[in-house]
Short mmCIF file of C-alpha atoms in Angstrom, two decimals:
data_model
loop_
_atom_site.label_atom_id
_atom_site.label_comp_id
_atom_site.label_asym_id
_atom_site.label_seq_id
_atom_site.Cartn_x
_atom_site.Cartn_y
_atom_site.Cartn_z
CA MET I 3 0.00 0.00 0.00
CA SER I 4 0.98 3.57 -0.52
CA ASP I 5 2.83 5.23 2.35
CA SER I 6 1.17 8.49 1.30
CA PRO I 7 -2.58 8.08 1.65
CA VAL I 8 -4.40 10.64 -0.42
CA ASP I 9 -6.96 12.60 1.53
CA SER I 10 -9.37 15.29 0.38
CA GLU I 11 -6.98 18.02 1.42
CA GLU I 12 -4.23 16.61 -0.75
CA VAL I 13 -6.60 16.38 -3.73
CA ARG I 14 -7.58 20.01 -3.21
CA HIS I 15 -3.91 21.01 -3.02
CA VAL I 16 -3.04 19.19 -6.26
CA ALA I 17 -6.13 20.65 -7.96
CA GLU I 18 -4.93 24.09 -6.97
CA LEU I 19 -1.47 23.39 -8.41
CA ALA I 20 -3.10 22.16 -11.62
CA ARG I 21 -5.51 25.14 -11.73
CA VAL I 22 -8.64 23.02 -11.85
CA ASP I 23 -11.59 23.93 -9.62
CA LEU I 24 -13.36 20.86 -8.25
CA ALA I 25 -16.81 20.40 -6.78
CA ASP I 26 -16.90 18.86 -3.27
CA GLU I 27 -18.29 15.58 -4.62
CA GLU I 28 -15.45 15.40 -7.14
CA VAL I 29 -12.87 15.87 -4.38
CA GLU I 30 -14.30 12.94 -2.40
CA GLU I 31 -14.56 10.72 -5.47
CA PHE I 32 -11.03 11.46 -6.66
CA ALA I 33 -9.55 10.92 -3.19
CA ALA I 34 -11.04 7.41 -3.08
CA GLN I 35 -9.98 6.58 -6.64
CA PHE I 36 -6.47 8.01 -6.25
CA ALA I 37 -5.82 5.77 -3.25
CA ASP I 38 -6.48 2.72 -5.47
CA ILE I 39 -4.59 4.04 -8.48
CA LEU I 40 -1.54 5.19 -6.51
CA ALA I 41 -1.42 1.86 -4.69
CA TYR I 42 -1.27 0.26 -8.12
CA PHE I 43 1.54 2.66 -9.14
CA ASP I 44 3.52 1.48 -6.09
CA ALA I 45 4.43 -1.60 -8.16
CA LEU I 46 7.04 0.70 -9.72
CA ASP I 47 9.07 0.44 -6.51
CA GLU I 48 10.18 -3.01 -7.73
CA VAL I 49 11.59 -1.69 -11.02
CA PRO I 50 15.39 -1.92 -11.15
CA GLU I 51 17.45 1.05 -12.31
CA ILE I 52 17.93 0.66 -16.03
CA GLU I 53 20.69 2.11 -18.14
CA ALA I 54 18.77 3.90 -20.87
CA ASP I 55 20.98 4.23 -23.93
CA GLU I 56 18.66 5.91 -26.43
CA ASP I 57 20.46 6.80 -29.62
CA LEU I 58 19.06 10.26 -30.12
CA VAL I 59 20.21 12.82 -32.63
CA ASN I 60 19.69 16.56 -32.58
CA VAL I 61 17.52 17.87 -35.39
CA MET I 62 18.63 21.34 -36.38
CA ARG I 63 17.51 23.78 -39.04
CA PRO I 64 18.55 27.31 -39.92
CA ASP I 65 16.63 29.93 -37.97
CA GLU I 66 14.83 31.53 -40.89
CA VAL I 67 11.69 33.65 -41.01
CA ARG I 68 8.79 31.64 -42.44
CA GLU I 69 5.12 32.13 -43.14
CA GLY I 70 3.02 31.63 -40.02
CA LEU I 71 -0.54 32.32 -38.98
CA SER I 72 -1.70 35.86 -39.58
CA GLN I 73 -2.51 37.93 -36.50
CA GLU I 74 -6.19 37.65 -37.40
CA GLU I 75 -6.01 33.84 -37.64
CA ALA I 76 -4.10 33.58 -34.36
CA LEU I 77 -6.78 35.62 -32.60
CA SER I 78 -9.72 33.91 -34.31
CA ASN I 79 -10.52 31.54 -31.42
CA ALA I 80 -10.08 33.98 -28.54
CA THR I 81 -13.17 35.03 -26.58
CA GLU I 82 -11.80 38.50 -25.92
CA THR I 83 -9.32 40.53 -27.93
CA GLU I 84 -8.38 44.18 -27.93
CA ALA I 85 -6.48 46.15 -30.59
CA GLY I 86 -5.00 42.98 -32.10
CA TYR I 87 -4.02 41.36 -28.79
CA PHE I 88 -5.41 38.58 -26.61
CA LYS I 89 -7.24 40.02 -23.65
CA GLY I 90 -6.72 38.00 -20.48
CA PRO I 91 -7.94 38.37 -16.91
CA ARG I 92 -5.92 40.51 -14.51
CA VAL I 93 -2.90 38.72 -13.07
CA SER I 94 -3.48 39.57 -9.43
CA MET S 20 -27.17 4.24 -38.82
CA ALA S 21 -26.96 7.89 -37.69
CA SER S 22 -27.60 6.64 -34.15
CA LEU S 23 -24.02 5.38 -33.88
CA ASN S 24 -22.82 8.93 -33.11
CA ALA S 25 -19.57 8.19 -34.96
CA PHE S 26 -19.05 11.83 -35.95
CA ILE S 27 -18.87 15.02 -33.90
CA THR S 28 -18.89 17.18 -37.03
CA GLU S 29 -20.04 15.98 -40.44
CA GLU S 30 -18.51 18.18 -43.08
CA ARG S 31 -17.38 17.20 -46.55
CA ILE S 32 -14.00 18.47 -47.74
CA GLU S 33 -13.49 17.46 -51.37
CA SER S 34 -10.10 17.30 -53.03
CA ASP S 35 -9.59 17.38 -56.77
CA ALA S 36 -6.06 16.01 -56.58
CA ASP S 37 -5.62 12.82 -58.57
CA GLY S 38 -3.74 10.75 -56.01
CA PRO S 39 -3.86 7.21 -54.60
CA LEU S 40 -6.89 8.06 -52.42
CA ALA S 41 -8.99 9.67 -55.20
CA GLY S 42 -12.60 8.59 -54.75
CA LYS S 43 -12.01 7.42 -51.18
CA THR S 44 -13.79 8.90 -48.18
CA VAL S 45 -11.86 9.34 -44.93
CA ALA S 46 -13.03 10.10 -41.37
CA VAL S 47 -10.53 12.12 -39.34
CA LYS S 48 -10.36 11.82 -35.55
CA ASP S 49 -11.42 15.07 -33.93
CA ASN S 50 -8.05 15.72 -32.26
CA ILE S 51 -6.41 16.20 -35.69
CA SER S 52 -6.52 19.81 -36.85
CA THR S 53 -8.46 20.54 -40.06
CA GLU S 54 -8.37 24.07 -41.41
CA GLY S 55 -11.68 25.90 -41.19
CA VAL S 56 -13.41 22.97 -39.47
CA ARG S 57 -14.37 22.57 -35.82
CA THR S 58 -11.79 20.44 -33.97
CA THR S 59 -13.10 19.64 -30.49
CA CYS S 60 -11.03 16.70 -29.15
CA GLY S 61 -14.36 15.43 -27.80
CA SER S 62 -14.26 18.21 -25.19
CA ALA S 63 -16.63 20.97 -24.14
CA MET S 64 -13.45 23.03 -23.71
CA LEU S 65 -13.07 23.19 -27.50
CA ASP S 66 -16.78 23.15 -28.40
CA ASP S 67 -16.45 26.02 -30.87
CA TYR S 68 -12.72 25.87 -31.68
CA VAL S 69 -12.06 26.10 -35.43
CA ALA S 70 -8.54 25.07 -36.40
CA PRO S 71 -6.75 27.77 -38.42
CA TYR S 72 -4.44 25.28 -40.16
CA ASP S 73 -4.24 21.67 -41.37
CA ALA S 74 -2.33 18.92 -39.60
CA THR S 75 0.38 17.47 -41.87
CA VAL S 76 -1.57 14.22 -42.21
CA VAL S 77 -4.65 16.18 -43.37
CA SER S 78 -2.58 18.03 -46.02
CA ARG S 79 -1.30 14.64 -47.17
CA LEU S 80 -4.85 13.23 -47.39
CA LYS S 81 -5.87 16.21 -49.53
CA ASP S 82 -2.80 15.85 -51.76
CA ALA S 83 -3.66 12.18 -52.22
CA GLY S 84 -7.16 13.06 -53.49
CA ALA S 85 -9.14 11.85 -50.46
CA THR S 86 -12.54 13.27 -49.55
CA ILE S 87 -12.78 14.00 -45.83
CA VAL S 88 -16.33 13.29 -44.62
CA GLY S 89 -16.13 14.45 -41.03
CA LYS S 90 -14.47 14.58 -37.67
CA SER S 91 -14.96 11.38 -35.74
CA ASN S 92 -15.98 11.00 -32.12
CA MET S 93 -13.43 10.14 -29.45
CA ASP S 94 -12.81 9.92 -25.73
CA GLU S 95 -12.13 13.45 -24.50
CA PHE S 96 -8.54 14.39 -25.45
CA GLY S 97 -7.90 10.71 -26.26
CA MET S 98 -8.28 9.63 -22.64
CA GLY S 99 -10.29 6.44 -22.55
CA THR S 100 -10.78 2.92 -23.83
CA THR S 101 -14.49 3.04 -24.73
CA THR S 102 -15.38 6.40 -26.43
CA GLU S 103 -17.84 7.07 -23.61
CA THR S 104 -16.02 10.10 -22.17
CA SER S 105 -16.74 12.34 -25.19
CA ALA S 106 -18.57 15.54 -24.28
CA PHE S 107 -20.68 14.84 -27.38
CA GLY S 108 -22.07 11.53 -26.14
CA PRO S 109 -20.80 7.97 -26.56
CA THR S 110 -20.32 6.23 -29.91
CA ARG S 111 -22.03 2.85 -30.35
CA ASN S 112 -20.39 -0.27 -31.73
CA PRO S 113 -21.91 -1.06 -35.16
CA VAL S 114 -21.45 -4.80 -34.52
CA ASP S 115 -23.69 -4.61 -31.42
CA THR S 116 -25.15 -1.17 -30.67
CA ASP S 117 -25.53 -1.95 -26.95
CA ARG S 118 -21.75 -2.17 -26.70
CA VAL S 119 -18.87 0.30 -26.79
CA PRO S 120 -16.74 0.60 -29.94
CA GLY S 121 -13.54 0.79 -27.89
CA GLY S 122 -11.47 3.91 -27.64
CA SER S 123 -10.26 6.41 -27.83
CA SER S 124 -10.58 6.42 -31.66
CA GLY S 125 -14.02 4.78 -31.37
CA GLY S 126 -15.75 7.09 -33.84
CA SER S 127 -13.11 6.37 -36.49
CA ALA S 128 -13.44 2.58 -36.16
CA ALA S 129 -17.25 2.68 -35.99
CA ALA S 130 -17.42 4.87 -39.11
CA VAL S 131 -15.31 2.37 -41.07
CA THR S 132 -17.19 -0.71 -39.81
CA ALA S 133 -20.56 0.89 -40.60
CA GLY S 134 -19.41 2.03 -44.06
CA GLU S 135 -19.85 5.71 -43.16
CA ALA S 136 -16.27 6.21 -44.37
CA ASP S 137 -13.99 4.02 -46.50
CA LEU S 138 -11.00 4.73 -44.26
CA ALA S 139 -10.20 6.65 -41.08
CA LEU S 140 -7.38 8.26 -39.15
CA GLY S 141 -7.03 7.65 -35.43
CA SER S 142 -4.35 8.38 -32.85
CA ASP S 143 -2.79 5.84 -30.51
CA THR S 144 -1.23 6.83 -27.17
CA GLY S 145 -1.70 3.55 -25.31
CA GLY S 146 -3.76 1.52 -27.79
CA SER S 147 -6.33 4.01 -29.01
CA ILE S 148 -6.22 2.83 -32.65
CA ARG S 149 -5.81 -0.89 -31.99
CA CYS S 150 -8.48 -1.16 -29.28
CA PRO S 151 -11.42 0.17 -31.34
CA ALA S 152 -10.15 -1.69 -34.42
CA ALA S 153 -10.30 -4.92 -32.40
CA PHE S 154 -13.72 -4.19 -30.85
CA CYS S 155 -15.27 -3.17 -34.20
CA GLY S 156 -13.72 -5.92 -36.34
CA VAL S 157 -11.51 -3.77 -38.57
CA VAL S 158 -7.76 -3.22 -39.07
CA GLY S 159 -5.77 -0.57 -37.18
CA ILE S 160 -2.08 0.29 -37.33
CA LYS S 161 -0.02 2.11 -34.69
CA PRO S 162 3.14 3.09 -36.60
CA THR S 163 6.69 3.29 -35.20
CA TYR S 164 7.21 6.53 -33.26
CA GLY S 165 8.50 9.10 -35.74
CA LEU S 166 7.12 7.49 -38.90
CA VAL S 167 4.07 9.78 -39.10
CA SER S 168 4.06 13.50 -38.35
CA ARG S 169 2.20 14.65 -35.23
CA TYR S 170 2.12 18.27 -36.43
CA GLY S 171 -1.47 19.43 -35.89
CA LEU S 172 -2.37 16.57 -33.53
CA VAL S 173 -3.60 18.08 -30.28
CA ALA S 174 -1.07 16.68 -27.81
CA TYR S 175 -2.09 14.49 -24.87
CA ALA S 176 1.12 12.50 -24.15
CA ASN S 177 3.45 13.36 -26.98
CA SER S 178 6.29 10.92 -26.25
CA LEU S 179 3.84 8.03 -26.72
CA GLU S 180 1.33 8.97 -29.41
CA GLN S 181 1.22 8.38 -33.14
CA ILE S 182 -1.42 8.99 -35.81
CA GLY S 183 -2.33 5.88 -37.81
CA PRO S 184 -4.84 4.31 -40.20
CA ILE S 185 -8.03 2.33 -39.59
CA ALA S 186 -9.45 0.40 -42.57
CA PRO S 187 -11.57 -2.63 -43.49
CA SER S 188 -8.54 -4.58 -44.77
CA VAL S 189 -4.79 -4.78 -44.16
CA SER S 190 -3.91 -3.61 -47.68
CA GLU S 191 -6.17 -0.55 -47.42
CA ALA S 192 -4.70 0.35 -44.01
CA ALA S 193 -1.21 -0.07 -45.52
CA SER S 194 -2.10 2.20 -48.47
CA LEU S 195 -3.30 4.91 -46.11
CA LEU S 196 -0.08 4.55 -44.07
CA ASP S 197 1.89 5.03 -47.31
CA VAL S 198 0.11 8.36 -47.81
CA ILE S 199 0.63 9.77 -44.30
CA SER S 200 4.11 8.47 -43.40
CA GLY S 201 7.38 10.31 -44.00
CA GLU S 202 9.55 13.12 -42.75
CA ASP S 203 8.01 16.50 -41.95
CA ALA S 204 9.90 19.72 -41.31
CA ASN S 205 7.14 20.74 -38.88
CA ASP S 206 7.74 17.74 -36.59
CA SER S 207 11.40 17.24 -35.73
CA THR S 208 10.67 13.79 -34.24
CA THR S 209 9.83 12.43 -37.72
CA VAL S 210 12.32 10.32 -39.65
CA ALA S 211 12.92 9.51 -43.33
CA GLU S 212 12.11 5.78 -43.09
CA GLY S 213 8.57 6.22 -44.39
CA ASP S 214 9.42 8.64 -47.22
CA ASP S 215 9.14 6.33 -50.23
CA SER S 216 7.29 3.51 -48.53
CA ASP S 217 5.28 0.83 -50.29
CA TYR S 218 3.65 -0.88 -47.32
CA ALA S 219 0.68 -1.82 -49.50
CA ALA S 220 2.93 -4.10 -51.54
CA ALA S 221 3.81 -5.99 -48.35
CA ALA S 222 0.22 -7.17 -47.89
CA GLY S 223 0.83 -10.29 -49.96
CA GLY S 224 0.18 -12.78 -47.19
CA ASP S 225 3.37 -14.84 -47.42
CA VAL S 226 4.37 -15.93 -43.91
CA ASP S 227 6.43 -19.01 -44.78
CA GLY S 228 9.44 -19.18 -42.43
CA LEU S 229 8.26 -16.36 -40.15
CA THR S 230 8.64 -16.85 -36.39
CA LEU S 231 6.17 -15.41 -33.89
CA GLY S 232 6.80 -14.92 -30.19
CA VAL S 233 3.81 -15.26 -27.88
CA PRO S 234 4.39 -13.60 -24.48
CA THR S 235 2.82 -15.81 -21.84
CA GLU S 236 2.18 -12.73 -19.67
CA LEU S 237 -0.30 -11.35 -22.21
CA ILE S 238 -2.32 -14.56 -22.53
CA GLU S 239 -2.76 -15.45 -18.86
CA GLY S 240 -5.15 -12.67 -17.89
CA ALA S 241 -7.31 -12.69 -21.03
CA ASP S 242 -10.93 -13.91 -21.34
CA GLU S 243 -11.36 -17.54 -22.36
CA GLY S 244 -13.18 -16.78 -25.63
CA VAL S 245 -10.52 -14.25 -26.59
CA VAL S 246 -7.70 -16.74 -25.90
CA GLU S 247 -9.39 -19.50 -27.96
CA THR S 248 -9.87 -17.19 -30.93
CA PHE S 249 -6.28 -16.01 -30.59
CA TRP S 250 -4.87 -19.55 -30.73
CA ASP S 251 -7.10 -20.37 -33.73
CA SER S 252 -5.48 -17.51 -35.65
CA ILE S 253 -1.99 -18.65 -34.61
CA SER S 254 -2.84 -22.18 -35.87
CA GLU S 255 -3.97 -20.66 -39.15
CA LEU S 256 -0.61 -18.88 -39.51
CA GLU S 257 1.19 -22.13 -38.65
CA ALA S 258 -0.74 -23.88 -41.41
CA GLN S 259 0.66 -21.25 -43.78
CA GLY S 260 4.26 -21.95 -42.78
CA ALA S 261 4.87 -19.68 -39.78
CA THR S 262 6.14 -21.04 -36.47
CA TYR S 263 5.57 -19.75 -32.96
CA GLU S 264 7.33 -20.01 -29.64
CA GLU S 265 6.40 -18.82 -26.18
CA VAL S 266 8.48 -15.90 -24.96
CA SER S 267 8.64 -13.97 -21.71
CA LEU S 268 8.55 -10.21 -21.30
CA GLU S 269 9.41 -9.89 -17.63
CA SER S 270 9.04 -6.11 -17.57
CA ILE S 271 5.49 -6.15 -18.85
CA GLU S 272 3.89 -6.43 -15.41
CA HIS S 273 5.16 -2.93 -14.70
CA ALA S 274 4.35 -1.45 -18.10
CA LEU S 275 0.82 -0.37 -17.26
CA ALA S 276 1.77 1.53 -14.12
CA ALA S 277 4.68 3.16 -15.97
CA TYR S 278 2.39 4.09 -18.86
CA TYR S 279 -0.20 5.79 -16.67
CA VAL S 280 2.44 7.72 -14.73
CA ILE S 281 4.13 8.96 -17.93
CA ALA S 282 0.88 9.63 -19.83
CA THR S 283 -0.76 11.54 -16.99
CA SER S 284 2.44 13.50 -16.30
CA GLU S 285 2.66 14.57 -19.94
CA ALA S 286 -1.08 15.30 -19.95
CA SER S 287 -0.77 17.60 -16.94
CA SER S 288 1.86 19.57 -18.82
CA ASN S 289 0.28 19.52 -22.31
CA LEU S 290 -3.20 20.46 -21.11
CA ALA S 291 -1.86 23.46 -19.22
CA ARG S 292 -2.30 25.37 -22.50
CA PHE S 293 -6.06 25.37 -22.01
CA ASP S 294 -6.36 28.59 -20.03
CA GLY S 295 -9.48 29.93 -21.73
CA VAL S 296 -7.68 33.01 -23.05
CA ARG S 297 -6.23 32.26 -26.50
CA TYR S 298 -8.82 29.61 -27.38
CA GLY S 299 -11.25 27.35 -25.64
CA LEU S 300 -13.97 27.99 -23.11
CA SER S 301 -13.47 31.28 -21.27
CA GLY S 302 -13.31 31.27 -17.48
CA GLY S 303 -14.89 34.73 -17.32
CA GLU S 304 -14.42 37.31 -14.54
CA GLY S 305 -11.95 37.20 -11.67
CA ASN S 306 -8.16 37.21 -11.55
CA TRP S 307 -6.03 34.98 -13.77
CA ASN S 308 -5.92 31.99 -11.42
CA GLU S 309 -9.64 32.08 -10.69
CA SER S 310 -10.56 32.45 -14.34
CA PHE S 311 -8.08 29.76 -15.43
CA ALA S 312 -9.34 27.27 -12.82
CA ARG S 313 -13.00 27.97 -13.62
CA ALA S 314 -12.50 27.46 -17.38
CA ARG S 315 -10.94 24.09 -16.65
CA GLU S 316 -13.61 23.09 -14.15
CA GLU S 317 -16.33 23.75 -16.71
CA GLY S 318 -14.48 22.68 -19.84
CA PHE S 319 -12.95 19.34 -18.83
CA GLY S 320 -14.78 16.10 -18.09
CA ALA S 321 -14.05 13.82 -15.14
CA GLU S 322 -11.49 11.56 -16.83
CA VAL S 323 -9.45 14.52 -18.08
CA LYS S 324 -9.44 16.15 -14.64
CA ARG S 325 -8.51 12.82 -13.07
CA ARG S 326 -5.48 12.43 -15.36
CA ILE S 327 -4.33 16.06 -15.03
CA LEU S 328 -4.46 15.71 -11.24
CA LEU S 329 -2.72 12.31 -11.21
CA GLY S 330 0.02 13.72 -13.44
CA THR S 331 0.41 16.86 -11.36
CA TYR S 332 0.68 14.66 -8.26
CA ALA S 333 3.25 12.33 -9.87
CA LEU S 334 5.44 15.29 -10.85
CA SER S 335 5.07 17.23 -7.60
CA ALA S 336 7.89 17.75 -5.13
CA GLY S 337 8.60 14.62 -3.12
CA TYR S 338 6.93 12.23 -5.56
CA HIS S 339 8.93 12.82 -8.74
CA ASP S 340 11.56 10.17 -7.92
CA LYS S 341 9.00 7.70 -6.59
CA TYR S 342 6.73 7.78 -9.63
CA TYR S 343 8.05 9.60 -12.70
CA LYS S 344 11.69 8.55 -12.50
CA LYS S 345 10.78 4.92 -11.77
CA ALA S 346 8.33 4.98 -14.67
CA GLN S 347 11.13 6.08 -16.99
CA ASP S 348 13.24 3.17 -15.73
CA ALA S 349 10.35 0.80 -16.41
CA ARG S 350 9.99 2.27 -19.89
CA ALA S 351 13.66 1.60 -20.66
CA TRP S 352 13.24 -1.93 -19.28
CA VAL S 353 10.24 -2.63 -21.53
CA ARG S 354 12.17 -1.35 -24.55
CA ARG S 355 15.16 -3.58 -23.73
CA ASP S 356 12.89 -6.60 -23.14
CA PHE S 357 11.34 -6.25 -26.59
CA GLU S 358 14.79 -5.84 -28.20
CA GLY S 359 15.85 -9.10 -26.54
CA VAL S 360 12.78 -10.95 -27.80
CA PHE S 361 13.30 -9.63 -31.33
CA ASP S 362 16.75 -11.28 -31.37
CA ASP S 363 14.85 -14.59 -31.53
CA VAL S 364 11.54 -13.91 -33.28
CA ASP S 365 10.28 -11.74 -36.16
CA LEU S 366 7.04 -10.55 -34.55
CA VAL S 367 5.33 -10.65 -31.15
CA ALA S 368 1.72 -11.88 -31.20
CA SER S 369 -1.03 -11.51 -28.59
CA PRO S 370 -4.72 -10.73 -28.36
CA THR S 371 -5.15 -6.96 -28.95
CA MET S 372 -7.60 -6.64 -26.06
CA PRO S 373 -7.85 -9.11 -23.17
CA VAL S 374 -11.65 -8.74 -23.12
CA LEU S 375 -14.64 -8.56 -25.48
CA PRO S 376 -16.29 -5.16 -26.03
CA PRO S 377 -18.14 -4.20 -22.80
CA GLU S 378 -21.71 -2.94 -22.77
CA LEU S 379 -22.22 0.83 -22.71
CA GLY S 380 -21.93 2.16 -19.15
CA GLU S 381 -20.59 -1.12 -17.81
CA SER S 382 -16.99 -0.05 -17.22
CA LEU S 383 -17.17 3.63 -16.33
CA ASP S 384 -17.38 3.54 -12.54
CA ASP S 385 -13.97 2.14 -11.73
CA PRO S 386 -11.10 3.93 -13.51
CA LEU S 387 -8.47 1.44 -12.37
CA GLN S 388 -10.39 -1.48 -13.91
CA LEU S 389 -10.64 0.49 -17.13
CA TYR S 390 -6.91 1.20 -17.11
CA LEU S 391 -6.20 -2.54 -16.75
CA MET S 392 -7.90 -3.17 -20.13
CA ASP S 393 -4.91 -1.52 -21.84
CA ALA S 394 -2.39 -4.13 -20.62
CA ASN S 395 -1.65 -5.64 -24.04
CA THR S 396 -1.38 -2.44 -26.02
CA VAL S 397 0.56 0.06 -23.86
CA PRO S 398 3.95 -1.77 -23.82
CA VAL S 399 4.16 -1.06 -27.57
CA ASN S 400 3.85 2.70 -27.04
CA LEU S 401 6.40 2.66 -24.22
CA ALA S 402 8.87 0.93 -26.57
CA ASN S 403 7.96 3.20 -29.55
CA LEU S 404 7.32 0.10 -31.70
CA PRO S 405 4.85 -0.49 -34.54
CA ALA S 406 1.82 -2.77 -34.04
CA ILE S 407 -1.27 -3.82 -35.97
CA SER S 408 -4.63 -5.15 -34.87
CA VAL S 409 -6.27 -7.46 -37.41
CA PRO S 410 -9.60 -9.30 -36.98
CA ALA S 411 -8.85 -12.80 -35.71
CA GLY S 412 -12.42 -14.10 -35.61
CA GLU S 413 -15.29 -13.95 -33.14
CA ALA S 414 -16.11 -15.06 -29.62
CA ASP S 415 -19.75 -14.96 -28.45
CA GLY S 416 -20.55 -13.25 -31.75
CA LEU S 417 -18.20 -10.35 -30.99
CA PRO S 418 -14.97 -9.42 -32.79
CA VAL S 419 -11.56 -10.42 -31.41
CA GLY S 420 -8.38 -8.72 -32.59
CA LEU S 421 -4.94 -10.26 -33.10
CA GLN S 422 -2.10 -7.86 -32.30
CA LEU S 423 1.23 -8.23 -34.10
CA VAL S 424 4.17 -6.14 -32.89
CA ALA S 425 7.29 -5.60 -35.03
CA PRO S 426 10.77 -4.19 -34.43
CA LYS S 427 11.18 -0.46 -35.11
CA PHE S 428 10.38 0.50 -38.71
CA ASP S 429 9.60 -3.10 -39.71
CA GLU S 430 6.00 -2.24 -40.60
CA SER S 431 6.35 -4.37 -43.76
CA THR S 432 6.82 -7.69 -41.96
CA MET S 433 3.93 -6.90 -39.63
CA ILE S 434 1.65 -6.00 -42.56
CA ARG S 435 2.69 -9.14 -44.46
CA ALA S 436 1.81 -11.40 -41.53
CA ALA S 437 -1.44 -9.58 -40.77
CA SER S 438 -2.59 -9.98 -44.36
CA ALA S 439 -2.21 -13.75 -43.95
CA VAL S 440 -4.69 -13.70 -41.07
CA GLU S 441 -7.51 -12.13 -43.10
#
């Protein structure tokens, strides 16, 4: 079993980190489910350390100006825009 | 057959190019961007999002003369095994409309099975092409990582996912793979191996001298009817000159836990872009954090929230080494295990899904049980290998899929063997 039981408070904390509001029922439901799922993840404790020798190569290209979306296209899905910019909520 | 709910958006995009797909209709999974057409990912978050550009695979479909007939239904952001978590309602399995079509590319497979499209594109992060192909009795291919461009695919867990074809036959799936594979300057993880491919030519059905490895670990937990049908198809391949041997993939017991840790971690990062400002459902009034959190509360369904939270937890201070780092070790172990097996055999064979298609609603309550259904498919994504699901026959009147896994970029051998099963 997990040595870190997940309670409602922990679910609320993680939800805050992830910027997802949750209803009270959701918090309770997730807390119960996460206990099961994280207990299942504990099987990873048995995994030995593995030397991972991926043969990766860097993919480079010259940094050249190319056609992109127009400003109008980039803004086309935003709920609020102002003078050609995205308009977001205040930061604090 | 409109009651299948295979499409989220039905919109015809004709092409007058005279290519290999001229005259063919194709359904495109709704997480693949299509210029000027709504692309929702099965989510209320993107209910009215219209993609301003085409995914590379969509450009290639158009260049090949295909007619796109719509955007197919899917589990929200590709997170599911049944196509029941779509914000636009579940898709039904055309073989038995009381049952799920599998997921997350359930709309794509259902459209092909029901003849609502000749071919379809799906995406596969942990089995999302192969699962619905198996449950709906059609062919699905998850290509080697890097063979097909992911440019324009809305990312869920980008180190695992690939776009691939779903079709009624192996040769048609191979032809569609020929069209979409190949290097793309817009996706630096693509490689040149698929540039001048002729996978369709491989579908000749000659399996004489081929050796198959059957991992005992993937047979033990499967339903009896599934296992019987699986062995029947192996016998059929033996009759055609192939041989099989039992092999062991010791790491596979840990693959599922590793997959869910990696997939949810990547999801928590990738889905952070949905802030309700540049696109997607707006969170309305309040400061940034309040607005951001409200947009995501309203826009995301339960499974998406569950995975974002699990991923955030797995990556948070104090748990990173326990979960994420260990999952990466397990991933390397799975990859090495497969490499070892491929020293002895040409392909690895197993049932695609350990179970028959569940009834609608039957499997939603317990997420862990649902995750366990992916046991046979996820090791392939962890190892970045290619795999195909081909109809192996029926059990209790329901389709069973045979999964064949090949070494990296050996799609041809896999397609050749699968064509012998048909």
